[in-house]
PDB file of C-alpha atoms and ligand atoms in Angstrom:
ATOM      1  CA  MET L 139      55.152 125.032 155.120  1.00 93.00           C
ATOM      2  CA  GLU L 140      57.288 128.020 153.406  1.00 97.00           C
ATOM      3  CA  TYR L 141      60.140 129.422 155.452  1.00 98.00           C
ATOM      4  CA  GLN L 142      60.875 132.525 155.958  1.00 98.00           C
ATOM      5  CA  ASN L 143      63.214 132.158 158.735  1.00 98.00           C
ATOM      6  CA  ILE L 144      65.536 129.267 157.971  1.00 98.00           C
ATOM      7  CA  LEU L 145      66.763 127.404 154.753  1.00 98.00           C
ATOM      8  CA  PHE L 146      66.904 123.583 154.342  1.00 98.00           C
ATOM      9  CA  SER L 147      68.378 121.578 151.565  1.00 98.00           C
ATOM     10  CA  VAL L 148      69.679 117.828 150.719  1.00 98.00           C
ATOM     11  CA  GLU L 149      72.693 116.820 148.994  1.00 96.00           C
ATOM     12  CA  ASP L 150      74.716 113.882 148.973  1.00 95.00           C
ATOM     13  CA  GLY L 151      72.326 112.421 151.777  1.00 97.00           C
ATOM     14  CA  ILE L 152      73.758 115.243 154.414  1.00 98.00           C
ATOM     15  CA  GLY L 153      70.850 117.687 155.382  1.00 98.00           C
ATOM     16  CA  MET L 154      71.704 121.354 156.049  1.00 98.00           C
ATOM     17  CA  LEU L 155      69.431 123.468 158.247  1.00 99.00           C
ATOM     18  CA  THR L 156      70.492 127.084 158.525  1.00 98.00           C
ATOM     19  CA  ILE L 157      68.972 129.427 160.538  1.00 98.00           C
ATOM     20  CA  ASN L 158      68.723 132.547 158.412  1.00 98.00           C
ATOM     21  CA  ARG L 159      68.246 135.936 160.284  1.00 98.00           C
ATOM     22  CA  PRO L 160      71.617 137.289 159.892  1.00 97.00           C
ATOM     23  CA  LYS L 161      70.590 141.178 160.807  1.00 97.00           C
ATOM     24  CA  ALA L 162      69.186 139.709 164.074  1.00 98.00           C
ATOM     25  CA  LEU L 163      72.460 137.676 164.297  1.00 98.00           C
ATOM     26  CA  ASN L 164      70.108 134.424 163.672  1.00 98.00           C
ATOM     27  CA  ALA L 165      68.034 134.940 167.202  1.00 98.00           C
ATOM     28  CA  LEU L 166      65.328 132.553 167.502  1.00 98.00           C
ATOM     29  CA  ASN L 167      62.184 134.087 167.411  1.00 98.00           C
ATOM     30  CA  ALA L 168      58.696 132.000 167.844  1.00 98.00           C
ATOM     31  CA  ALA L 169      58.393 131.784 164.080  1.00 98.00           C
ATOM     32  CA  THR L 170      61.734 130.424 163.307  1.00 98.00           C
ATOM     33  CA  VAL L 171      61.469 127.581 166.070  1.00 99.00           C
ATOM     34  CA  ALA L 172      57.974 126.727 164.676  1.00 98.00           C
ATOM     35  CA  GLU L 173      59.879 126.308 161.131  1.00 98.00           C
ATOM     36  CA  MET L 174      62.439 124.116 162.873  1.00 99.00           C
ATOM     37  CA  LYS L 175      60.003 122.038 164.024  1.00 98.00           C
ATOM     38  CA  ASP L 176      58.562 121.679 160.844  1.00 98.00           C
ATOM     39  CA  CYS L 177      61.732 120.799 158.895  1.00 98.00           C
ATOM     40  CA  VAL L 178      63.106 118.228 161.856  1.00 98.00           C
ATOM     41  CA  GLU L 179      59.919 116.597 161.827  1.00 98.00           C
ATOM     42  CA  LYS L 180      60.177 116.008 157.785  1.00 98.00           C
ATOM     43  CA  VAL L 181      63.873 114.757 158.444  1.00 98.00           C
ATOM     44  CA  ALA L 182      62.716 112.444 160.697  1.00 98.00           C
ATOM     45  CA  VAL L 183      61.056 110.454 158.360  1.00 98.00           C
ATOM     46  CA  ASN L 184      63.216 110.929 155.400  1.00 98.00           C
ATOM     47  CA  SER L 185      65.586 108.022 155.267  1.00 96.00           C
ATOM     48  CA  ASP L 186      67.493 109.826 152.227  1.00 97.00           C
ATOM     49  CA  ILE L 187      68.854 111.965 155.057  1.00 98.00           C
ATOM     50  CA  LYS L 188      71.963 110.135 156.737  1.00 98.00           C
ATOM     51  CA  VAL L 189      73.107 112.863 158.618  1.00 98.00           C
ATOM     52  CA  LEU L 190      71.816 116.604 159.390  1.00 99.00           C
ATOM     53  CA  VAL L 191      74.193 119.602 159.671  1.00 99.00           C
ATOM     54  CA  ILE L 192      72.752 123.038 161.643  1.00 99.00           C
ATOM     55  CA  THR L 193      74.253 126.290 161.081  1.00 99.00           C
ATOM     56  CA  GLY L 194      74.104 130.016 160.947  1.00 98.00           C
ATOM     57  CA  SER L 195      73.644 132.285 157.885  1.00 98.00           C
ATOM     58  CA  GLY L 196      76.656 134.904 157.611  1.00 97.00           C
ATOM     59  CA  ASP L 197      80.045 134.813 159.109  1.00 96.00           C
ATOM     60  CA  LYS L 198      79.129 136.400 162.506  1.00 98.00           C
ATOM     61  CA  SER L 199      76.690 134.372 164.290  1.00 98.00           C
ATOM     62  CA  PHE L 200      75.472 130.742 164.529  1.00 99.00           C
ATOM     63  CA  VAL L 201      72.665 131.877 166.851  1.00 99.00           C
ATOM     64  CA  ALA L 202      72.676 134.745 169.151  1.00 98.00           C
ATOM     65  CA  GLY L 203      70.048 133.162 171.352  1.00 98.00           C
ATOM     66  CA  ALA L 204      66.380 133.349 171.872  1.00 98.00           C
ATOM     67  CA  ASP L 205      64.915 136.642 170.592  1.00 98.00           C
ATOM     68  CA  ILE L 206      65.136 139.097 173.359  1.00 98.00           C
ATOM     69  CA  LYS L 207      62.963 141.632 171.668  1.00 98.00           C
ATOM     70  CA  GLU L 208      60.186 139.369 171.207  1.00 98.00           C
ATOM     71  CA  MET L 209      60.494 137.612 174.718  1.00 98.00           C
ATOM     72  CA  ALA L 210      60.757 140.964 176.881  1.00 98.00           C
ATOM     73  CA  THR L 211      57.201 141.245 177.353  1.00 98.00           C
ATOM     74  CA  LYS L 212      56.273 137.994 178.421  1.00 98.00           C
ATOM     75  CA  ASN L 213      54.605 137.522 181.592  1.00 98.00           C
ATOM     76  CA  PRO L 214      55.111 134.245 183.510  1.00 98.00           C
ATOM     77  CA  ALA L 215      52.946 131.788 182.082  1.00 98.00           C
ATOM     78  CA  GLU L 216      53.964 133.072 178.455  1.00 98.00           C
ATOM     79  CA  GLY L 217      57.832 132.624 179.330  1.00 98.00           C
ATOM     80  CA  ARG L 218      57.025 129.145 180.453  1.00 98.00           C
ATOM     81  CA  ALA L 219      55.162 127.973 177.625  1.00 98.00           C
ATOM     82  CA  TRP L 220      57.897 129.884 175.451  1.00 98.00           C
ATOM     83  CA  GLY L 221      60.627 127.894 177.480  1.00 98.00           C
ATOM     84  CA  ILE L 222      58.422 124.310 176.689  1.00 98.00           C
ATOM     85  CA  PHE L 223      57.618 125.110 172.953  1.00 98.00           C
ATOM     86  CA  GLY L 224      61.811 125.595 172.347  1.00 98.00           C
ATOM     87  CA  GLN L 225      63.015 122.760 174.600  1.00 98.00           C
ATOM     88  CA  ASN L 226      60.529 120.079 172.967  1.00 98.00           C
ATOM     89  CA  VAL L 227      61.709 121.433 169.646  1.00 99.00           C
ATOM     90  CA  PHE L 228      65.362 121.061 170.710  1.00 98.00           C
ATOM     91  CA  THR L 229      64.358 117.720 171.964  1.00 98.00           C
ATOM     92  CA  GLU L 230      63.149 116.570 168.804  1.00 98.00           C
ATOM     93  CA  ILE L 231      66.698 117.456 167.364  1.00 98.00           C
ATOM     94  CA  GLU L 232      68.333 115.698 170.133  1.00 98.00           C
ATOM     95  CA  LYS L 233      65.915 112.348 169.354  1.00 98.00           C
ATOM     96  CA  LEU L 234      66.262 112.698 165.440  1.00 98.00           C
ATOM     97  CA  PRO L 235      67.332 109.178 164.210  1.00 98.00           C
ATOM     98  CA  GLN L 236      70.013 110.459 162.125  1.00 98.00           C
ATOM     99  CA  PRO L 237      73.270 112.135 163.529  1.00 98.00           C
ATOM    100  CA  VAL L 238      72.968 115.894 163.981  1.00 99.00           C
ATOM    101  CA  ILE L 239      76.378 118.263 163.849  1.00 99.00           C
ATOM    102  CA  ALA L 240      76.423 121.645 164.768  1.00 99.00           C
ATOM    103  CA  ALA L 241      78.719 123.909 162.382  1.00 99.00           C
ATOM    104  CA  ILE L 242      79.019 126.952 164.670  1.00 99.00           C
ATOM    105  CA  ASN L 243      80.209 129.773 162.413  1.00 98.00           C
ATOM    106  CA  GLY L 244      80.157 132.636 165.084  1.00 98.00           C
ATOM    107  CA  PHE L 245      77.935 133.660 168.450  1.00 99.00           C
ATOM    108  CA  ALA L 246      76.415 130.581 170.082  1.00 99.00           C
ATOM    109  CA  LEU L 247      74.985 132.619 172.967  1.00 99.00           C
ATOM    110  CA  GLY L 248      71.840 131.227 175.112  1.00 98.00           C
ATOM    111  CA  GLY L 249      69.417 129.611 173.048  1.00 98.00           C
ATOM    112  CA  GLY L 250      72.315 128.911 170.610  1.00 99.00           C
ATOM    113  CA  CYS L 251      74.644 127.274 172.877  1.00 99.00           C
ATOM    114  CA  GLU L 252      71.647 125.314 174.100  1.00 99.00           C
ATOM    115  CA  LEU L 253      70.562 124.380 170.503  1.00 99.00           C
ATOM    116  CA  SER L 254      74.404 123.020 169.814  1.00 99.00           C
ATOM    117  CA  CYS L 255      74.368 121.078 172.796  1.00 98.00           C
ATOM    118  CA  ALA L 256      71.143 119.402 171.357  1.00 98.00           C
ATOM    119  CA  CYS L 257      73.101 118.288 168.433  1.00 99.00           C
ATOM    120  CA  ASP L 258      75.273 115.212 168.623  1.00 98.00           C
ATOM    121  CA  PHE L 259      78.445 117.057 168.336  1.00 98.00           C
ATOM    122  CA  ARG L 260      80.061 120.629 167.622  1.00 99.00           C
ATOM    123  CA  TYR L 261      82.687 121.929 165.236  1.00 99.00           C
ATOM    124  CA  ALA L 262      83.233 125.516 165.327  1.00 99.00           C
ATOM    125  CA  SER L 263      85.297 128.298 163.475  1.00 98.00           C
ATOM    126  CA  GLU L 264      88.035 130.294 165.050  1.00 98.00           C
ATOM    127  CA  ASN L 265      86.078 133.306 165.500  1.00 98.00           C
ATOM    128  CA  ALA L 266      83.162 131.255 167.535  1.00 98.00           C
ATOM    129  CA  LYS L 267      81.811 132.578 171.102  1.00 98.00           C
ATOM    130  CA  PHE L 268      80.345 130.521 173.578  1.00 99.00           C
ATOM    131  CA  GLY L 269      77.881 131.845 176.534  1.00 98.00           C
ATOM    132  CA  GLN L 270      74.968 131.438 178.347  1.00 98.00           C
ATOM    133  CA  PRO L 271      74.114 135.258 178.917  1.00 98.00           C
ATOM    134  CA  GLU L 272      70.792 134.506 180.435  1.00 98.00           C
ATOM    135  CA  VAL L 273      71.283 135.658 183.995  1.00 98.00           C
ATOM    136  CA  GLY L 274      72.302 138.896 182.670  1.00 98.00           C
ATOM    137  CA  LEU L 275      68.954 139.683 181.347  1.00 98.00           C
ATOM    138  CA  GLY L 276      67.019 138.213 184.723  1.00 98.00           C
ATOM    139  CA  ILE L 277      66.320 134.689 183.537  1.00 98.00           C
ATOM    140  CA  THR L 278      67.794 131.186 183.729  1.00 98.00           C
ATOM    141  CA  PRO L 279      68.691 129.397 180.399  1.00 98.00           C
ATOM    142  CA  GLY L 280      65.472 128.329 179.297  1.00 98.00           C
ATOM    143  CA  PHE L 281      65.937 125.593 175.815  1.00 98.00           C
ATOM    144  CA  GLY L 282      67.606 123.023 177.835  1.00 98.00           C
ATOM    145  CA  GLY L 283      70.809 124.924 179.042  1.00 98.00           C
ATOM    146  CA  THR L 284      70.700 123.761 182.844  1.00 98.00           C
ATOM    147  CA  GLN L 285      70.833 119.939 181.590  1.00 98.00           C
ATOM    148  CA  ARG L 286      72.721 119.363 178.333  1.00 98.00           C
ATOM    149  CA  LEU L 287      75.565 122.075 178.778  1.00 98.00           C
ATOM    150  CA  THR L 288      76.139 120.475 181.989  1.00 98.00           C
ATOM    151  CA  ARG L 289      76.221 116.908 180.461  1.00 97.00           C
ATOM    152  CA  VAL L 290      78.601 118.075 177.732  1.00 98.00           C
ATOM    153  CA  VAL L 291      80.930 119.728 179.845  1.00 98.00           C
ATOM    154  CA  GLY L 292      80.243 118.588 183.490  1.00 98.00           C
ATOM    155  CA  ARG L 293      78.663 120.557 186.146  1.00 98.00           C
ATOM    156  CA  GLY L 294      81.895 122.811 187.287  1.00 98.00           C
ATOM    157  CA  TYR L 295      82.422 124.549 183.929  1.00 98.00           C
ATOM    158  CA  ALA L 296      78.423 124.618 182.915  1.00 98.00           C
ATOM    159  CA  LYS L 297      78.280 126.343 186.540  1.00 98.00           C
ATOM    160  CA  GLU L 298      80.659 128.900 185.580  1.00 98.00           C
ATOM    161  CA  LEU L 299      79.471 129.952 182.248  1.00 98.00           C
ATOM    162  CA  ILE L 300      75.805 129.994 183.466  1.00 98.00           C
ATOM    163  CA  TYR L 301      76.440 131.814 186.427  1.00 98.00           C
ATOM    164  CA  THR L 302      78.661 134.637 185.013  1.00 98.00           C
ATOM    165  CA  GLY L 303      77.052 134.752 181.925  1.00 98.00           C
ATOM    166  CA  GLY L 304      80.671 135.302 180.451  1.00 98.00           C
ATOM    167  CA  MET L 305      81.563 134.410 176.823  1.00 98.00           C
ATOM    168  CA  ILE L 306      84.397 131.910 175.891  1.00 98.00           C
ATOM    169  CA  ASP L 307      86.025 131.600 172.645  1.00 98.00           C
ATOM    170  CA  ALA L 308      86.352 128.563 170.333  1.00 98.00           C
ATOM    171  CA  GLN L 309      89.659 127.339 171.925  1.00 98.00           C
ATOM    172  CA  GLU L 310      88.466 127.420 175.184  1.00 98.00           C
ATOM    173  CA  ALA L 311      85.140 125.883 174.220  1.00 99.00           C
ATOM    174  CA  HIS L 312      87.827 123.061 172.553  1.00 98.00           C
ATOM    175  CA  ARG L 313      89.763 122.905 175.646  1.00 98.00           C
ATOM    176  CA  ILE L 314      86.473 122.091 177.757  1.00 98.00           C
ATOM    177  CA  GLY L 315      85.152 119.939 175.588  1.00 98.00           C
ATOM    178  CA  LEU L 316      82.385 121.629 174.499  1.00 98.00           C
ATOM    179  CA  VAL L 317      83.248 121.610 170.741  1.00 98.00           C
ATOM    180  CA  ASN L 318      85.197 118.600 169.038  1.00 98.00           C
ATOM    181  CA  LYS L 319      87.485 120.697 166.554  1.00 98.00           C
ATOM    182  CA  VAL L 320      87.850 124.274 165.834  1.00 98.00           C
ATOM    183  CA  VAL L 321      88.984 125.408 162.286  1.00 98.00           C
ATOM    184  CA  PRO L 322      89.532 128.603 160.189  1.00 98.00           C
ATOM    185  CA  GLN L 323      86.196 129.972 159.228  1.00 98.00           C
ATOM    186  CA  ALA L 324      86.880 129.413 155.478  1.00 98.00           C
ATOM    187  CA  GLU L 325      87.479 126.009 156.355  1.00 98.00           C
ATOM    188  CA  LEU L 326      84.400 125.151 158.552  1.00 98.00           C
ATOM    189  CA  MET L 327      81.863 123.740 156.029  1.00 98.00           C
ATOM    190  CA  ASP L 328      84.157 121.704 154.302  1.00 98.00           C
ATOM    191  CA  VAL L 329      85.757 119.865 157.563  1.00 98.00           C
ATOM    192  CA  VAL L 330      81.983 119.631 158.433  1.00 98.00           C
ATOM    193  CA  MET L 331      81.054 117.815 155.049  1.00 98.00           C
ATOM    194  CA  LYS L 332      83.686 115.634 155.183  1.00 98.00           C
ATOM    195  CA  VAL L 333      83.013 114.067 158.646  1.00 98.00           C
ATOM    196  CA  ALA L 334      79.466 114.083 157.610  1.00 98.00           C
ATOM    197  CA  LYS L 335      80.038 112.464 154.595  1.00 98.00           C
ATOM    198  CA  LYS L 336      82.294 109.887 156.267  1.00 98.00           C
ATOM    199  CA  ILE L 337      79.154 109.000 158.721  1.00 98.00           C
ATOM    200  CA  ALA L 338      76.618 108.492 155.906  1.00 98.00           C
ATOM    201  CA  LYS L 339      78.894 106.321 154.089  1.00 97.00           C
ATOM    202  CA  ASN L 340      78.492 103.725 157.194  1.00 98.00           C
ATOM    203  CA  ALA L 341      75.296 101.598 157.527  1.00 98.00           C
ATOM    204  CA  PRO L 342      72.845 103.729 158.629  1.00 98.00           C
ATOM    205  CA  VAL L 343      70.827 101.432 160.699  1.00 98.00           C
ATOM    206  CA  ALA L 344      73.824 100.778 162.878  1.00 98.00           C
ATOM    207  CA  VAL L 345      74.625 104.619 162.738  1.00 98.00           C
ATOM    208  CA  GLN L 346      71.102 105.003 164.225  1.00 98.00           C
ATOM    209  CA  MET L 347      70.797 102.391 166.740  1.00 98.00           C
ATOM    210  CA  SER L 348      74.544 103.513 167.889  1.00 98.00           C
ATOM    211  CA  LYS L 349      73.182 106.963 168.672  1.00 98.00           C
ATOM    212  CA  ALA L 350      70.138 105.580 170.415  1.00 98.00           C
ATOM    213  CA  ALA L 351      71.760 103.673 172.397  1.00 98.00           C
ATOM    214  CA  ILE L 352      74.447 106.551 173.449  1.00 98.00           C
ATOM    215  CA  ASN L 353      71.490 108.889 173.793  1.00 97.00           C
ATOM    216  CA  ASN L 354      69.039 106.355 176.262  1.00 96.00           C
ATOM    217  CA  GLY L 355      72.236 104.961 177.919  1.00 96.00           C
ATOM    218  CA  VAL L 356      72.851 108.550 179.493  1.00 92.00           C
ATOM    219  CA  ASN L 357      69.601 108.883 180.881  1.00 90.00           C
ATOM    220  CA  CYS L 358      69.984 105.655 182.994  1.00 95.00           C
ATOM    221  CA  ASP L 359      72.188 103.499 184.532  1.00 97.00           C
ATOM    222  CA  VAL L 360      74.800 101.377 183.003  1.00 97.00           C
ATOM    223  CA  VAL L 361      73.112  98.147 183.625  1.00 97.00           C
ATOM    224  CA  THR L 362      70.353  99.474 181.878  1.00 97.00           C
ATOM    225  CA  GLY L 363      72.080 100.983 179.097  1.00 97.00           C
ATOM    226  CA  ILE L 364      74.105  97.766 178.447  1.00 97.00           C
ATOM    227  CA  SER L 365      71.162  95.869 178.297  1.00 97.00           C
ATOM    228  CA  TYR L 366      69.819  98.104 175.768  1.00 97.00           C
ATOM    229  CA  GLU L 367      72.865  97.960 173.714  1.00 98.00           C
ATOM    230  CA  ALA L 368      72.616  94.219 173.335  1.00 98.00           C
ATOM    231  CA  GLU L 369      69.155  94.687 172.462  1.00 97.00           C
ATOM    232  CA  VAL L 370      69.971  96.895 169.177  1.00 98.00           C
ATOM    233  CA  PHE L 371      73.413  95.228 168.847  1.00 98.00           C
ATOM    234  CA  GLY L 372      71.508  91.966 167.889  1.00 98.00           C
ATOM    235  CA  LEU L 373      68.667  93.941 165.931  1.00 97.00           C
ATOM    236  CA  CYS L 374      71.500  94.604 163.898  1.00 98.00           C
ATOM    237  CA  PHE L 375      72.030  90.980 162.554  1.00 98.00           C
ATOM    238  CA  ALA L 376      68.495  91.151 161.120  1.00 98.00           C
ATOM    239  CA  THR L 377      69.568  93.806 158.528  1.00 98.00           C
ATOM    240  CA  ALA L 378      70.935  93.191 155.326  1.00 98.00           C
ATOM    241  CA  ASP L 379      73.687  96.035 155.929  1.00 98.00           C
ATOM    242  CA  GLN L 380      74.927  93.270 158.531  1.00 98.00           C
ATOM    243  CA  LYS L 381      75.110  90.811 156.058  1.00 98.00           C
ATOM    244  CA  GLU L 382      76.817  93.529 153.470  1.00 98.00           C
ATOM    245  CA  GLY L 383      79.223  94.662 155.937  1.00 98.00           C
ATOM    246  CA  MET L 384      80.989  91.578 157.095  1.00 98.00           C
ATOM    247  CA  GLY L 385      80.326  89.878 153.524  1.00 98.00           C
ATOM    248  CA  ALA L 386      82.587  92.838 152.230  1.00 98.00           C
ATOM    249  CA  PHE L 387      85.128  92.428 154.926  1.00 98.00           C
ATOM    250  CA  VAL L 388      85.613  89.030 153.913  1.00 98.00           C
ATOM    251  CA  GLU L 389      85.617  88.927 150.437  1.00 98.00           C
ATOM    252  CA  LYS L 390      87.881  92.310 150.782  1.00 98.00           C
ATOM    253  CA  ARG L 391      85.985  94.656 148.754  1.00 98.00           C
ATOM    254  CA  LYS L 392      84.098  98.293 149.964  1.00 97.00           C
ATOM    255  CA  PRO L 393      80.387  97.509 151.249  1.00 98.00           C
ATOM    256  CA  ALA L 394      77.517  98.614 149.326  1.00 97.00           C
ATOM    257  CA  PHE L 395      75.139  99.882 152.164  1.00 98.00           C
ATOM    258  CA  THR L 396      71.427 100.278 151.707  1.00 97.00           C
ATOM    259  CA  GLY L 397      69.787 101.440 154.652  1.00 96.00           C
ATOM    260  CA  LYS L 398      67.893  97.923 155.547  1.00 96.00           C
TER     261      LYS L 398
HETATM  262  C1  HXC W 510      66.952 139.718 169.315  1.00 81.32           C
HETATM  263  C2  HXC W 510      69.152 140.520 168.757  1.00 81.32           C
HETATM  264  C3  HXC W 510      69.768 138.933 169.278  1.00 81.32           C
HETATM  265  C4  HXC W 510      69.160 138.419 170.473  1.00 81.32           C
HETATM  266  C5  HXC W 510      71.493 140.091 168.684  1.00 81.32           C
HETATM  267  N1  HXC W 510      70.209 141.144 168.176  1.00 81.32           N
HETATM  268  N2  HXC W 510      70.995 139.201 169.423  1.00 81.32           N
HETATM  269  N3  HXC W 510      68.341 140.484 168.383  1.00 81.32           N
HETATM  270  N4  HXC W 510      67.536 138.880 170.346  1.00 81.32           N
HETATM  271  N5  HXC W 510      69.364 137.629 170.828  1.00 81.32           N
HETATM  272  C6  HXC W 510      70.282 141.991 167.017  1.00 81.32           C
HETATM  273  C7  HXC W 510      70.858 143.387 167.744  1.00 81.32           C
HETATM  274  O1  HXC W 510      69.441 143.611 168.503  1.00 81.32           O
HETATM  275  C8  HXC W 510      70.798 144.105 166.415  1.00 81.32           C
HETATM  276  O2  HXC W 510      69.981 144.485 165.776  1.00 81.32           O
HETATM  277  C9  HXC W 510      71.944 142.929 165.632  1.00 81.32           C
HETATM  278  O3  HXC W 510      71.416 141.947 166.106  1.00 81.32           O
HETATM  279  C10 HXC W 510      72.937 142.730 165.471  1.00 81.32           C
HETATM  280  O4  HXC W 510      73.607 142.987 167.107  1.00 81.32           O
HETATM  281  P1  HXC W 510      74.529 143.852 167.742  1.00 81.32           P
HETATM  282  O5  HXC W 510      74.269 143.894 169.289  1.00 81.32           O
HETATM  283  O6  HXC W 510      74.497 145.277 167.192  1.00 81.32           O
HETATM  284  O7  HXC W 510      76.110 142.981 167.346  1.00 81.32           O
HETATM  285  P2  HXC W 510      77.615 143.370 168.063  1.00 81.32           P
HETATM  286  O8  HXC W 510      77.517 144.360 168.491  1.00 81.32           O
HETATM  287  O9  HXC W 510      78.222 142.682 167.323  1.00 81.32           O
HETATM  288  O10 HXC W 510      77.112 142.385 169.573  1.00 81.32           O
HETATM  289  C11 HXC W 510      76.874 140.805 169.112  1.00 81.32           C
HETATM  290  C12 HXC W 510      76.328 140.464 170.743  1.00 81.32           C
HETATM  291  C13 HXC W 510      75.021 141.067 171.027  1.00 81.32           C
HETATM  292  C14 HXC W 510      77.351 140.340 171.549  1.00 81.32           C
HETATM  293  C15 HXC W 510      75.856 138.912 170.036  1.00 81.32           C
HETATM  294  O11 HXC W 510      73.849 141.094 169.834  1.00 81.32           O
HETATM  295  C16 HXC W 510      74.364 140.399 172.358  1.00 81.32           C
HETATM  296  O12 HXC W 510      75.073 140.363 173.540  1.00 81.32           O
HETATM  297  N6  HXC W 510      73.204 139.917 171.857  1.00 81.32           N
HETATM  298  C17 HXC W 510      72.367 139.061 172.656  1.00 81.32           C
HETATM  299  C18 HXC W 510      73.011 137.631 173.371  1.00 81.32           C
HETATM  300  C19 HXC W 510      72.028 137.175 174.367  1.00 81.32           C
HETATM  301  O13 HXC W 510      71.870 137.729 175.451  1.00 81.32           O
HETATM  302  N7  HXC W 510      71.700 136.178 174.061  1.00 81.32           N
HETATM  303  C20 HXC W 510      70.714 135.045 175.305  1.00 81.32           C
HETATM  304  C21 HXC W 510      69.379 135.479 174.899  1.00 81.32           C
HETATM  305  S1  HXC W 510      68.396 135.011 176.167  1.00 81.32           S
HETATM  306  P3  HXC W 510      69.358 145.907 165.540  1.00 81.32           P
HETATM  307  O14 HXC W 510      68.414 146.139 164.758  1.00 81.32           O
HETATM  308  O15 HXC W 510      69.004 146.308 167.129  1.00 81.32           O
HETATM  309  O16 HXC W 510      70.815 146.652 165.285  1.00 81.32           O
HETATM  310  C22 HXC W 510      68.275 133.464 175.498  1.00 81.32           C
HETATM  311  C23 HXC W 510      67.712 132.285 176.246  1.00 81.32           C
HETATM  312  C24 HXC W 510      66.958 131.284 175.540  1.00 81.32           C
HETATM  313  O17 HXC W 510      68.641 133.036 174.810  1.00 81.32           O
HETATM  314  C25 HXC W 510      66.159 130.381 176.395  1.00 81.32           C
HETATM  315  C26 HXC W 510      64.565 131.025 176.278  1.00 81.32           C
HETATM  316  C27 HXC W 510      63.375 130.251 176.900  1.00 81.32           C
END
């Protein structure tokens, strides 16, 4: 598939997916979400990619939401289908074996905030702004915002953001736990690449099993969750990287992981 609305590249084991509709502040139309789906499906089966970074092009916006102009004339069935399409793609992002970092370089509104919440964690530039403005358009969040934002920041802040439709700045997003770090815009990609490379240096299977255990655990009770953890923990001892990681410690050298 040739991409018109996103950019994708891989360097040093880090995939970079950039939403690239800067004239529309990277709003998500159907063509963009379809390209994201294609890209994410390819990332899922590419073991050379250890970490995926998602960002927006330009210096103003990460993603300013779903494309309002495209959505404006939908009937209820079409609206529902559009919501489910986006939900499914964001769930594919959330379920990617590799960690996904959102590098939020500006507006993360509506579907943009929802996209960031489907990522494992978020770093933001100082000019970033977050919000769920849907109720001001006569709709609810529809790409997972009522569920994932609530799980990231808790019910009180999620409800305030969703009911008011207001925007918060990066510092407030940091204070409520929506983003892990706030940095000057010029430094955002360097800082994100630094943490991505730090993750990429670790044993890939162990990182991916950790992600699966955390993600599956938040959807079930703690007894089920820790029993899942015991299974993935045990499985790690079947990997060459477990032998390499522990062997390197004992031999006082740096491990050379192979992902096997
Ligand atoms: C379509 C959008 C857009 C969007 C911006 N643009 N956001 N087009 N859909 N979500 C377009 C504008 O129409 C304009 O193009 C260009 O981008 C620049 O935007 P401006 O408004 O001129 O910029 P500015 O004055 O700086 O204001 C920035 C802004 C504002 C505050 C981000 O654009 C804004 O409020 N955008 C909408 C944000 C929003 O409500 N998002 C939630 C969408 S609903 P033209 O060609 O007109 O100049 C949603 C639901 C998800 O996400 C779930 C669906 C199932």
